Every structure is written in structure tokens, then in C-alpha cells.
Amino acid sequence: MRNYIKLSLALVVFISMMSFSGSTTSSVKTTNKSSVAADTLTWKMLGDIKYVRKKHATYGEVEFPQVNMKLKMMQKKTVFMSGFIVPIDNKNYALSKNVFAACFFCGKSGPETIAGIKFKGGAFPKLKTDTYVTLKGTFRYNETDVEDWIYHIEDAVIISQSK
């Protein structure tokens, strides 16, 4: 009887160990197949910005952004970027580092935490506020027009989204 209990216990331990090792391997394979390309642009990179005070004809003295060299080299290049959707009006969205309640418009962040989006072909997909998306598009920065976004993602296509 004692040998039967030992044998049963050894069999349970063996089966348990084999089932865990098999599931770990398969989950790694599944993860690799379903992963999306890593972001080319991160919010940390976009946040590395300086401002210079200059005279402006309409607004007097204004702080103009100065984009770092790494971002300047990415001008008009294809990028991947993730963030939260913030509707601007009936025809425009922005990509935000933060959810709407903590976005640039609410005074909790700076203008470098948001990027204007223009979808490929002038499309206007129906997206809900705070939907987390990964976009593929062409990066453009702006250092001169104070009435425009500092960063833009043009010809954007949604690669992934989650509710």
C-alpha cells in the first residue's frame, strides 16, 4: 500500500511539472506571433524638448519648441506610436500620452504629450475617447506655427486598438 501511495504521488508531481513546462513554451510561442511592432516613437522621446522665448506678431512673446536632433532625423519617416485617442472636433483626433481626464487640454500636461492625427486617405474612423491605439504613420514636427501641434502623425493607420 505504501509503495502505491509513493508511486501515485510521484506520478502526480511528474504530470504537474510536465504540464507547466509545456504551457510556458506554448504561451511564449503565442506571444511572439501576436505581438505588434515596438513603438518607434515613445512619449519619453517626445518629452525631451526645449522651449525658446521669441517675439510673435500676434501673441507678443511666445515660447517656441525646439525639437531634439533624434526627432529631427525622424522627420517624414514612417513610425509606430501608441497612445490614447482624444477627439478634437467632429473631424479630428489627437493621440495623447494620457487619458482625456489628464490630457494637455485639462492643464495636467504639456503640449509635447499630444500629437495631431491625420488618417490615411482622409479617413475618419469612429473611435471612442481614451481608446488605446498603436498607429503607423509618417512623423512630422512643427517648431514655427504656435497655432498648430508640435507633433503630427500623418497618413496614419491603426495597427491595434484596445477598449
N, CA and C atoms as an extended XYZ file, in Angstrom:
489
Properties=species:S:1:pos:R:3:atomname:S:1:resname:S:1:resid:I:1 pbc="F F F"
N         0.814       -1.192        0.000 N   MET     1
C         0.000        0.000        0.000 CA  MET     1
C         0.863        1.263        0.000 C   MET     1
N         1.966        1.233        0.798 N   ARG     2
C         2.849        2.371        0.880 CA  ARG     2
C         3.500        2.674       -0.466 C   ARG     2
N         3.924        1.669       -1.183 N   ASN     3
C         4.542        1.859       -2.495 CA  ASN     3
C         3.543        2.444       -3.483 C   ASN     3
N         2.291        2.064       -3.370 N   TYR     4
C         1.241        2.580       -4.249 CA  TYR     4
C         1.067        4.082       -4.031 C   TYR     4
N         1.086        4.553       -2.792 N   ILE     5
C         0.948        5.980       -2.473 CA  ILE     5
C         2.156        6.745       -3.000 C   ILE     5
N         3.365        6.204       -2.794 N   LYS     6
C         4.582        6.856       -3.282 CA  LYS     6
C         4.568        6.956       -4.802 C   LYS     6
N         4.171        5.876       -5.442 N   LEU     7
C         4.114        5.859       -6.903 CA  LEU     7
C         3.086        6.857       -7.422 C   LEU     7
N         1.929        6.924       -6.783 N   SER     8
C         0.868        7.866       -7.173 CA  SER     8
C         1.335        9.302       -6.994 C   SER     8
N         1.967        9.598       -5.878 N   LEU     9
C         2.467       10.938       -5.609 CA  LEU     9
C         3.541       11.330       -6.632 C   LEU     9
N         4.444       10.427       -6.931 N   ALA    10
C         5.482       10.700       -7.922 CA  ALA    10
C         4.868       10.964       -9.294 C   ALA    10
N         3.835       10.211       -9.647 N   LEU    11
C         3.157       10.393      -10.929 CA  LEU    11
C         2.470       11.755      -10.999 C   LEU    11
N         1.823       12.182       -9.917 N   VAL    12
C         1.158       13.494       -9.867 CA  VAL    12
C         2.189       14.616      -10.012 C   VAL    12
N         3.307       14.517       -9.307 N   VAL    13
C         4.359       15.538       -9.398 CA  VAL    13
C         4.918       15.591      -10.815 C   VAL    13
N         5.178       14.436      -11.408 N   PHE    14
C         5.722       14.379      -12.763 CA  PHE    14
C         4.755       15.020      -13.761 C   PHE    14
N         3.486       14.670      -13.675 N   ILE    15
C         2.479       15.230      -14.590 CA  ILE    15
C         2.363       16.736      -14.399 C   ILE    15
N         2.396       17.188      -13.146 N   SER    16
C         2.316       18.633      -12.876 CA  SER    16
C         3.498       19.373      -13.485 C   SER    16
N         4.668       18.850      -13.312 N   MET    17
C         5.864       19.504      -13.858 CA  MET    17
C         5.817       19.547      -15.377 C   MET    17
N         5.395       18.489      -15.989 N   MET    18
C         5.327       18.444      -17.447 CA  MET    18
C         4.261       19.390      -17.979 C   MET    18
N         3.142       19.526      -17.289 N   SER    19
C         2.078       20.402      -17.776 CA  SER    19
C         2.499       21.869      -17.680 C   SER    19
N         3.243       22.242      -16.626 N   PHE    20
C         3.701       23.626      -16.511 CA  PHE    20
C         4.743       23.956      -17.560 C   PHE    20
N         5.679       23.061      -17.803 N   SER    21
C         6.713       23.344      -18.791 CA  SER    21
C         6.130       23.419      -20.194 C   SER    21
N         5.150       22.620      -20.505 N   GLY    22
C         4.512       22.662      -21.825 CA  GLY    22
C         3.730       23.935      -22.037 C   GLY    22
N         3.010       24.411      -21.008 N   SER    23
C         2.209       25.615      -21.173 CA  SER    23
C         3.087       26.853      -21.288 C   SER    23
N         4.217       26.859      -20.591 N   THR    24
C         5.123       28.001      -20.693 CA  THR    24
C         5.656       28.130      -22.115 C   THR    24
N         6.051       27.031      -22.706 N   THR    25
C         6.575       27.063      -24.067 CA  THR    25
C         5.513       27.532      -25.047 C   THR    25
N         4.307       27.027      -24.930 N   SER    26
C         3.279       27.412      -25.883 CA  SER    26
C         2.856       28.858      -25.700 C   SER    26
N         2.862       29.379      -24.464 N   SER    27
C         2.474       30.772      -24.276 CA  SER    27
C         3.524       31.707      -24.867 C   SER    27
N         4.785       31.322      -24.796 N   VAL    28
C         5.835       32.143      -25.401 CA  VAL    28
C         5.645       32.188      -26.911 C   VAL    28
N         5.350       31.035      -27.501 N   LYS    29
C         5.129       30.999      -28.946 CA  LYS    29
C         3.928       31.863      -29.335 C   LYS    29
N         2.855       31.797      -28.565 N   THR    30
C         1.658       32.583      -28.856 CA  THR    30
C         1.954       34.071      -28.739 C   THR    30
N         2.690       34.452      -27.710 N   THR    31
C         3.019       35.852      -27.516 CA  THR    31
C         3.810       36.399      -28.692 C   THR    31
N         4.784       35.655      -29.164 N   ASN    32
C         5.600       36.123      -30.280 CA  ASN    32
C         4.782       36.294      -31.551 C   ASN    32
N         3.830       35.410      -31.791 N   LYS    33
C         3.037       35.505      -33.009 CA  LYS    33
C         2.088       36.688      -32.990 C   LYS    33
N         1.565       37.046      -31.807 N   SER    34
C         0.553       38.092      -31.744 CA  SER    34
C         1.116       39.463      -31.386 C   SER    34
N         2.421       39.593      -31.208 N   SER    35
C         2.977       40.872      -30.802 CA  SER    35
C         2.959       41.875      -31.953 C   SER    35
N         2.867       43.147      -31.596 N   VAL    36
C         2.862       44.237      -32.569 CA  VAL    36
C         4.243       44.869      -32.533 C   VAL    36
N         4.650       45.461      -33.629 N   ALA    37
C         5.968       46.106      -33.688 CA  ALA    37
C         6.114       47.105      -32.548 C   ALA    37
N         7.284       47.169      -31.985 N   ALA    38
C         7.551       48.110      -30.903 CA  ALA    38
C         7.438       49.540      -31.424 C   ALA    38
N         7.041       50.440      -30.537 N   ASP    39
C         6.910       51.836      -30.925 CA  ASP    39
C         8.251       52.406      -31.363 C   ASP    39
N         8.237       53.133      -32.467 N   THR    40
C         9.422       53.829      -32.932 CA  THR    40
C         9.587       55.110      -32.122 C   THR    40
N         8.455       55.773      -31.873 N   LEU    41
C         8.446       56.990      -31.067 CA  LEU    41
C         7.836       56.681      -29.712 C   LEU    41
N         8.485       57.125      -28.666 N   THR    42
C         7.925       56.975      -27.329 CA  THR    42
C         7.617       58.363      -26.774 C   THR    42
N         6.761       58.394      -25.779 N   TRP    43
C         6.412       59.682      -25.173 CA  TRP    43
C         7.612       60.279      -24.444 C   TRP    43
N         8.500       59.436      -23.990 N   LYS    44
C         9.716       59.932      -23.342 CA  LYS    44
C        10.572       60.685      -24.360 C   LYS    44
N        10.683       60.131      -25.575 N   MET    45
C        11.445       60.805      -26.640 CA  MET    45
C        10.800       62.143      -26.987 C   MET    45
N         9.482       62.165      -27.097 N   LEU    46
C         8.788       63.399      -27.460 CA  LEU    46
C         8.858       64.432      -26.336 C   LEU    46
N         8.983       63.962      -25.111 N   GLY    47
C         9.065       64.862      -23.961 CA  GLY    47
C        10.420       65.531      -23.808 C   GLY    47
N        11.417       65.051      -24.526 N   ASP    48
C        12.757       65.629      -24.485 CA  ASP    48
C        12.790       66.830      -25.429 C   ASP    48
N        12.258       67.940      -24.952 N   ILE    49
C        12.078       69.132      -25.787 CA  ILE    49
C        12.448       70.368      -24.969 C   ILE    49
N        12.911       71.384      -25.651 N   LYS    50
C        13.224       72.654      -25.001 CA  LYS    50
C        12.354       73.739      -25.640 C   LYS    50
N        12.209       74.839      -24.926 N   TYR    51
C        11.432       75.966      -25.437 CA  TYR    51
C        12.289       77.225      -25.411 C   TYR    51
N        12.115       78.066      -26.437 N   VAL    52
C        12.853       79.318      -26.554 CA  VAL    52
C        11.839       80.448      -26.703 C   VAL    52
N        12.007       81.493      -25.906 N   ARG    53
C        11.113       82.659      -25.997 CA  ARG    53
C        11.494       83.513      -27.208 C   ARG    53
N        10.471       83.798      -28.019 N   LYS    54
C        10.664       84.654      -29.195 CA  LYS    54
C         9.454       85.556      -29.340 C   LYS    54
N         9.651       86.628      -30.069 N   LYS    55
C         8.541       87.539      -30.375 CA  LYS    55
C         7.637       86.923      -31.430 C   LYS    55
N         6.337       87.132      -31.263 N   HIS    56
C         5.350       86.685      -32.234 CA  HIS    56
C         4.477       87.879      -32.583 C   HIS    56
N         4.173       88.070      -33.863 N   ALA    57
C         3.419       89.236      -34.328 CA  ALA    57
C         2.051       89.366      -33.653 C   ALA    57
N         1.361       88.272      -33.442 N   THR    58
C         0.016       88.305      -32.876 CA  THR    58
C        -0.016       88.180      -31.365 C   THR    58
N         0.801       87.297      -30.809 N   TYR    59
C         0.709       86.951      -29.387 CA  TYR    59
C         1.779       87.582      -28.502 C   TYR    59
N         2.633       88.410      -29.057 N   GLY    60
C         3.701       89.004      -28.254 CA  GLY    60
C         4.841       88.017      -28.079 C   GLY    60
N         5.267       87.830      -26.840 N   GLU    61
C         6.359       86.893      -26.586 CA  GLU    61
C         5.783       85.493      -26.362 C   GLU    61
N         6.316       84.518      -27.101 N   VAL    62
C         5.805       83.144      -27.080 CA  VAL    62
C         6.969       82.181      -26.915 C   VAL    62
N         6.713       81.056      -26.254 N   GLU    63
C         7.725       80.005      -26.146 CA  GLU    63
C         7.574       79.046      -27.320 C   GLU    63
N         8.579       79.038      -28.200 N   PHE    64
C         8.586       78.149      -29.355 CA  PHE    64
C         9.329       76.864      -28.997 C   PHE    64
N         8.827       75.718      -29.450 N   PRO    65
C         9.504       74.456      -29.145 CA  PRO    65
C        10.771       74.282      -29.974 C   PRO    65
N        11.738       73.604      -29.395 N   GLN    66
C        12.946       73.197      -30.118 CA  GLN    66
C        13.052       71.680      -29.960 C   GLN    66
N        12.840       70.987      -31.061 N   VAL    67
C        12.843       69.530      -31.077 CA  VAL    67
C        14.283       69.033      -31.079 C   VAL    67
N        14.529       67.927      -30.364 N   ASN    68
C        15.885       67.381      -30.292 CA  ASN    68
C        16.307       66.766      -31.628 C   ASN    68
N        17.610       66.560      -31.798 N   MET    69
C        18.165       66.075      -33.070 CA  MET    69
C        17.653       64.683      -33.448 C   MET    69
N        17.436       63.836      -32.465 N   LYS    70
C        16.943       62.488      -32.750 CA  LYS    70
C        15.578       62.558      -33.440 C   LYS    70
N        14.711       63.432      -32.955 N   LEU    71
C        13.387       63.592      -33.574 CA  LEU    71
C        13.491       64.303      -34.924 C   LEU    71
N        14.412       65.236      -35.048 N   LYS    72
C        14.592       65.925      -36.330 CA  LYS    72
C        14.984       64.940      -37.427 C   LYS    72
N        15.757       63.927      -37.061 N   MET    73
C        16.165       62.915      -38.041 CA  MET    73
C        14.994       62.010      -38.440 C   MET    73
N        13.935       62.019      -37.669 N   MET    74
C        12.783       61.161      -37.971 CA  MET    74
C        11.716       61.885      -38.796 C   MET    74
N        11.953       63.161      -39.099 N   GLN    75
C        11.007       63.942      -39.896 CA  GLN    75
C        10.667       63.218      -41.197 C   GLN    75
N         9.385       63.064      -41.472 N   LYS    76
C         8.854       62.427      -42.688 CA  LYS    76
C         9.231       60.956      -42.822 C   LYS    76
N         9.560       60.314      -41.704 N   LYS    77
C         9.851       58.876      -41.694 CA  LYS    77
C         8.635       58.122      -41.155 C   LYS    77
N         8.519       56.858      -41.531 N   THR    78
C         7.447       56.022      -41.028 CA  THR    78
C         7.750       55.620      -39.590 C   THR    78
N         6.758       55.786      -38.722 N   VAL    79
C         6.932       55.484      -37.304 CA  VAL    79
C         5.743       54.677      -36.787 C   VAL    79
N         5.941       54.044      -35.646 N   PHE    80
C         4.880       53.393      -34.897 CA  PHE    80
C         4.792       54.125      -33.565 C   PHE    80
N         3.564       54.395      -33.111 N   MET    81
C         3.395       55.119      -31.857 CA  MET    81
C         2.094       54.723      -31.201 C   MET    81
N         2.108       54.618      -29.876 N   SER    82
C         0.917       54.228      -29.124 CA  SER    82
C         0.484       55.347      -28.196 C   SER    82
N        -0.822       55.391      -27.936 N   GLY    83
C        -1.364       56.385      -27.011 CA  GLY    83
C        -2.876       56.307      -26.972 C   GLY    83
N        -3.466       57.269      -26.285 N   PHE    84
C        -4.911       57.322      -26.101 CA  PHE    84
C        -5.549       58.298      -27.096 C   PHE    84
N        -6.682       57.923      -27.633 N   ILE    85
C        -7.404       58.777      -28.576 CA  ILE    85
C        -8.138       59.885      -27.822 C   ILE    85
N        -7.945       61.115      -28.286 N   VAL    86
C        -8.665       62.270      -27.754 CA  VAL    86
C        -9.332       62.958      -28.945 C   VAL    86
N       -10.685       63.002      -28.960 N   PRO    87
C       -11.348       63.705      -30.065 CA  PRO    87
C       -11.166       65.218      -29.917 C   PRO    87
N       -10.856       65.876      -31.028 N   ILE    88
C       -10.662       67.329      -31.014 CA  ILE    88
C       -11.951       68.029      -31.450 C   ILE    88
N       -12.533       67.552      -32.533 N   ASP    89
C       -13.819       68.052      -33.021 CA  ASP    89
C       -14.445       66.939      -33.850 C   ASP    89
N       -15.408       67.272      -34.705 N   ASN    90
C       -16.103       66.248      -35.496 CA  ASN    90
C       -15.237       65.581      -36.553 C   ASN    90
N       -14.077       66.154      -36.864 N   LYS    91
C       -13.256       65.610      -37.945 CA  LYS    91
C       -11.797       65.396      -37.583 C   LYS    91
N       -11.429       65.579      -36.321 N   ASN    92
C       -10.027       65.471      -35.936 CA  ASN    92
C        -9.853       64.751      -34.605 C   ASN    92
N        -8.801       63.946      -34.565 N   TYR    93
C        -8.393       63.268      -33.342 CA  TYR    93
C        -6.961       63.659      -33.033 C   TYR    93
N        -6.585       63.434      -31.782 N   ALA    94
C        -5.193       63.554      -31.379 CA  ALA    94
C        -4.817       62.285      -30.626 C   ALA    94
N        -3.537       61.987      -30.620 N   LEU    95
C        -3.002       60.866      -29.861 CA  LEU    95
C        -2.362       61.471      -28.621 C   LEU    95
N        -2.746       60.968      -27.449 N   SER    96
C        -2.280       61.548      -26.198 CA  SER    96
C        -1.513       60.541      -25.357 C   SER    96
N        -0.538       61.037      -24.631 N   LYS    97
C         0.200       60.208      -23.684 CA  LYS    97
C        -0.730       59.773      -22.552 C   LYS    97
N        -1.666       60.644      -22.199 N   ASN    98
C        -2.557       60.422      -21.064 CA  ASN    98
C        -4.008       60.287      -21.514 C   ASN    98
N        -4.833       59.738      -20.643 N   VAL    99
C        -6.272       59.678      -20.917 CA  VAL    99
C        -6.831       61.092      -20.910 C   VAL    99
N        -8.030       61.252      -21.432 N   PHE   100
C        -8.644       62.566      -21.601 CA  PHE   100
C        -8.674       63.379      -20.302 C   PHE   100
N        -8.972       62.732      -19.179 N   ALA   101
C        -9.092       63.441      -17.897 CA  ALA   101
C        -7.771       64.065      -17.449 C   ALA   101
N        -6.653       63.606      -17.975 N   ALA   102
C        -5.342       64.129      -17.576 CA  ALA   102
C        -4.544       64.619      -18.779 C   ALA   102
N        -5.231       64.933      -19.875 N   CYS   103
C        -4.510       65.306      -21.090 CA  CYS   103
C        -4.090       66.774      -21.082 C   CYS   103
N        -3.456       67.172      -22.128 N   PHE   104
C        -2.925       68.520      -22.304 CA  PHE   104
C        -4.002       69.590      -22.116 C   PHE   104
N        -5.201       69.366      -22.611 N   PHE   105
C        -6.271       70.359      -22.568 CA  PHE   105
C        -6.732       70.644      -21.146 C   PHE   105
N        -6.550       69.680      -20.243 N   CYS   106
C        -7.005       69.846      -18.860 CA  CYS   106
C        -5.951       70.520      -17.995 C   CYS   106
N        -4.823       70.870      -18.572 N   GLY   107
C        -3.786       71.573      -17.835 CA  GLY   107
C        -2.879       70.683      -17.020 C   GLY   107
N        -2.969       69.380      -17.187 N   LYS   108
C        -2.164       68.467      -16.388 CA  LYS   108
C        -0.897       68.024      -17.130 C   LYS   108
N        -0.737       68.429      -18.368 N   SER   109
C         0.408       68.011      -19.170 CA  SER   109
C         0.800       69.143      -20.109 C   SER   109
N         1.943       68.968      -20.754 N   GLY   110
C         2.400       69.968      -21.707 CA  GLY   110
C         2.011       69.602      -23.127 C   GLY   110
N         2.219       70.518      -24.075 N   PRO   111
C         1.857       70.275      -25.469 CA  PRO   111
C         2.669       69.167      -26.128 C   PRO   111
N         3.770       68.749      -25.507 N   GLU   112
C         4.578       67.665      -26.064 CA  GLU   112
C         3.972       66.294      -25.775 C   GLU   112
N         2.870       66.241      -25.015 N   THR   113
C         2.235       64.963      -24.678 CA  THR   113
C         1.051       64.648      -25.588 C   THR   113
N         0.987       65.332      -26.722 N   ILE   114
C        -0.118       65.108      -27.646 CA  ILE   114
C         0.381       65.288      -29.080 C   ILE   114
N        -0.191       64.516      -30.000 N   ALA   115
C         0.182       64.614      -31.416 CA  ALA   115
C        -1.081       64.610      -32.257 C   ALA   115
N        -1.145       65.504      -33.211 N   GLY   116
C        -2.285       65.523      -34.124 CA  GLY   116
C        -2.243       64.311      -35.048 C   GLY   116
N        -3.416       63.807      -35.401 N   ILE   117
C        -3.502       62.628      -36.277 CA  ILE   117
C        -4.256       62.999      -37.551 C   ILE   117
N        -3.705       62.636      -38.679 N   LYS   118
C        -4.401       62.694      -39.973 CA  LYS   118
C        -4.370       61.285      -40.526 C   LYS   118
N        -5.552       60.676      -40.673 N   PHE   119
C        -5.609       59.299      -41.147 CA  PHE   119
C        -5.413       59.218      -42.648 C   PHE   119
N        -4.890       58.103      -43.088 N   LYS   120
C        -4.598       57.860      -44.500 CA  LYS   120
C        -5.865       58.019      -45.334 C   LYS   120
N        -5.739       58.721      -46.451 N   GLY   121
C        -6.856       58.907      -47.368 CA  GLY   121
C        -7.962       59.797      -46.826 C   GLY   121
N        -7.680       60.565      -45.776 N   GLY   122
C        -8.689       61.448      -45.200 CA  GLY   122
C        -9.763       60.704      -44.419 C   GLY   122
N        -9.519       59.453      -44.113 N   ALA   123
C       -10.495       58.652      -43.365 CA  ALA   123
C       -10.729       59.252      -41.987 C   ALA   123
N       -11.902       58.993      -41.443 N   PHE   124
C       -12.225       59.411      -40.088 CA  PHE   124
C       -12.905       58.247      -39.381 C   PHE   124
N       -12.091       57.307      -38.869 N   PRO   125
C       -12.678       56.137      -38.205 CA  PRO   125
C       -13.441       56.543      -36.955 C   PRO   125
N       -14.430       55.746      -36.622 N   LYS   126
C       -15.224       56.023      -35.429 CA  LYS   126
C       -14.484       55.440      -34.225 C   LYS   126
N       -13.923       56.308      -33.405 N   LEU   127
C       -13.142       55.897      -32.242 CA  LEU   127
C       -13.695       56.555      -30.985 C   LEU   127
N       -13.666       55.821      -29.905 N   LYS   128
C       -14.138       56.350      -28.631 CA  LYS   128
C       -12.991       57.024      -27.888 C   LYS   128
N       -13.326       58.019      -27.101 N   THR   129
C       -12.352       58.699      -26.261 CA  THR   129
C       -11.641       57.688      -25.369 C   THR   129
N       -10.360       57.856      -25.199 N   ASP   130
C        -9.499       57.030      -24.350 CA  ASP   130
C        -9.266       55.620      -24.885 C   ASP   130
N        -9.622       55.357      -26.149 N   THR   131
C        -9.251       54.082      -26.754 CA  THR   131
C        -7.740       54.084      -26.924 C   THR   131
N        -7.084       53.020      -26.483 N   TYR   132
C        -5.630       52.918      -26.609 CA  TYR   132
C        -5.319       52.303      -27.967 C   TYR   132
N        -4.552       53.015      -28.783 N   VAL   133
C        -4.241       52.553      -30.136 CA  VAL   133
C        -2.740       52.581      -30.386 C   VAL   133
N        -2.332       51.773      -31.344 N   THR   134
C        -0.986       51.862      -31.912 CA  THR   134
C        -1.174       52.258      -33.366 C   THR   134
N        -0.505       53.318      -33.769 N   LEU   135
C        -0.623       53.845      -35.122 CA  LEU   135
C         0.684       53.644      -35.891 C   LEU   135
N         0.530       53.491      -37.186 N   LYS   136
C         1.669       53.534      -38.103 CA  LYS   136
C         1.409       54.729      -38.998 C   LYS   136
N         2.396       55.583      -39.146 N   GLY   137
C         2.203       56.760      -39.984 CA  GLY   137
C         3.505       57.503      -40.197 C   GLY   137
N         3.398       58.659      -40.808 N   THR   138
C         4.557       59.493      -41.105 CA  THR   138
C         4.670       60.587      -40.047 C   THR   138
N         5.828       60.675      -39.433 N   PHE   139
C         6.062       61.656      -38.370 CA  PHE   139
C         6.427       63.009      -38.958 C   PHE   139
N         5.856       64.044      -38.357 N   ARG   140
C         6.214       65.421      -38.724 CA  ARG   140
C         6.215       66.263      -37.462 C   ARG   140
N         7.195       67.140      -37.339 N   TYR   141
C         7.218       68.053      -36.194 CA  TYR   141
C         7.070       69.488      -36.679 C   TYR   141
N         6.712       70.384      -35.757 N   ASN   142
C         6.469       71.786      -36.065 CA  ASN   142
C         7.151       72.636      -34.989 C   ASN   142
N         8.041       73.507      -35.398 N   GLU   143
C         8.713       74.405      -34.456 CA  GLU   143
C         8.369       75.872      -34.683 C   GLU   143
N         7.499       76.165      -35.648 N   THR   144
C         7.283       77.565      -36.004 CA  THR   144
C         5.848       78.064      -35.859 C   THR   144
N         4.867       77.226      -36.044 N   ASP   145
C         3.466       77.658      -36.018 CA  ASP   145
C         2.871       77.419      -34.630 C   ASP   145
N         2.672       78.487      -33.866 N   VAL   146
C         2.170       78.359      -32.496 CA  VAL   146
C         0.702       77.923      -32.439 C   VAL   146
N         0.013       77.973      -33.555 N   GLU   147
C        -1.387       77.566      -33.589 CA  GLU   147
C        -1.565       76.123      -34.078 C   GLU   147
N        -0.491       75.387      -34.168 N   ASP   148
C        -0.530       74.007      -34.653 CA  ASP   148
C         0.129       73.103      -33.616 C   ASP   148
N        -0.106       71.793      -33.734 N   TRP   149
C         0.531       70.820      -32.849 CA  TRP   149
C         2.041       70.854      -33.046 C   TRP   149
N         2.758       70.471      -32.013 N   ILE   150
C         4.210       70.328      -32.152 CA  ILE   150
C         4.502       69.067      -32.964 C   ILE   150
N         3.734       67.988      -32.680 N   TYR   151
C         3.952       66.705      -33.346 CA  TYR   151
C         2.716       66.286      -34.132 C   TYR   151
N         2.962       65.586      -35.237 N   HIS   152
C         1.896       65.069      -36.099 CA  HIS   152
C         2.212       63.640      -36.514 C   HIS   152
N         1.160       62.853      -36.662 N   ILE   153
C         1.257       61.542      -37.301 CA  ILE   153
C         0.336       61.620      -38.508 C   ILE   153
N         0.912       61.622      -39.701 N   GLU   154
C         0.134       61.763      -40.934 CA  GLU   154
C         0.050       60.434      -41.665 C   GLU   154
N        -0.958       60.301      -42.531 N   ASP   155
C        -1.206       59.045      -43.245 CA  ASP   155
C        -1.263       57.884      -42.263 C   ASP   155
N        -1.909       58.139      -41.125 N   ALA   156
C        -1.962       57.170      -40.035 CA  ALA   156
C        -2.897       56.009      -40.352 C   ALA   156
N        -2.489       54.829      -39.896 N   VAL   157
C        -3.284       53.611      -39.989 CA  VAL   157
C        -3.249       52.981      -38.611 C   VAL   157
N        -4.410       52.529      -38.136 N   ILE   158
C        -4.472       51.870      -36.826 CA  ILE   158
C        -3.952       50.451      -36.955 C   ILE   158
N        -2.909       50.131      -36.207 N   ILE   159
C        -2.306       48.795      -36.212 CA  ILE   159
C        -3.004       47.917      -35.183 C   ILE   159
N        -3.291       48.481      -34.009 N   SER   160
C        -4.024       47.742      -32.971 CA  SER   160
C        -4.767       48.733      -32.112 C   SER   160
N        -5.818       48.243      -31.474 N   GLN   161
C        -6.563       49.080      -30.542 CA  GLN   161
C        -7.180       48.201      -29.466 C   GLN   161
N        -7.328       48.798      -28.292 N   SER   162
C        -7.998       48.093      -27.193 CA  SER   162
C        -8.967       49.065      -26.538 C   SER   162
N        -9.995       48.531      -26.008 N   LYS   163
C       -11.067       49.356      -25.434 CA  LYS   163
C       -10.688       49.862      -24.073 C   LYS   163
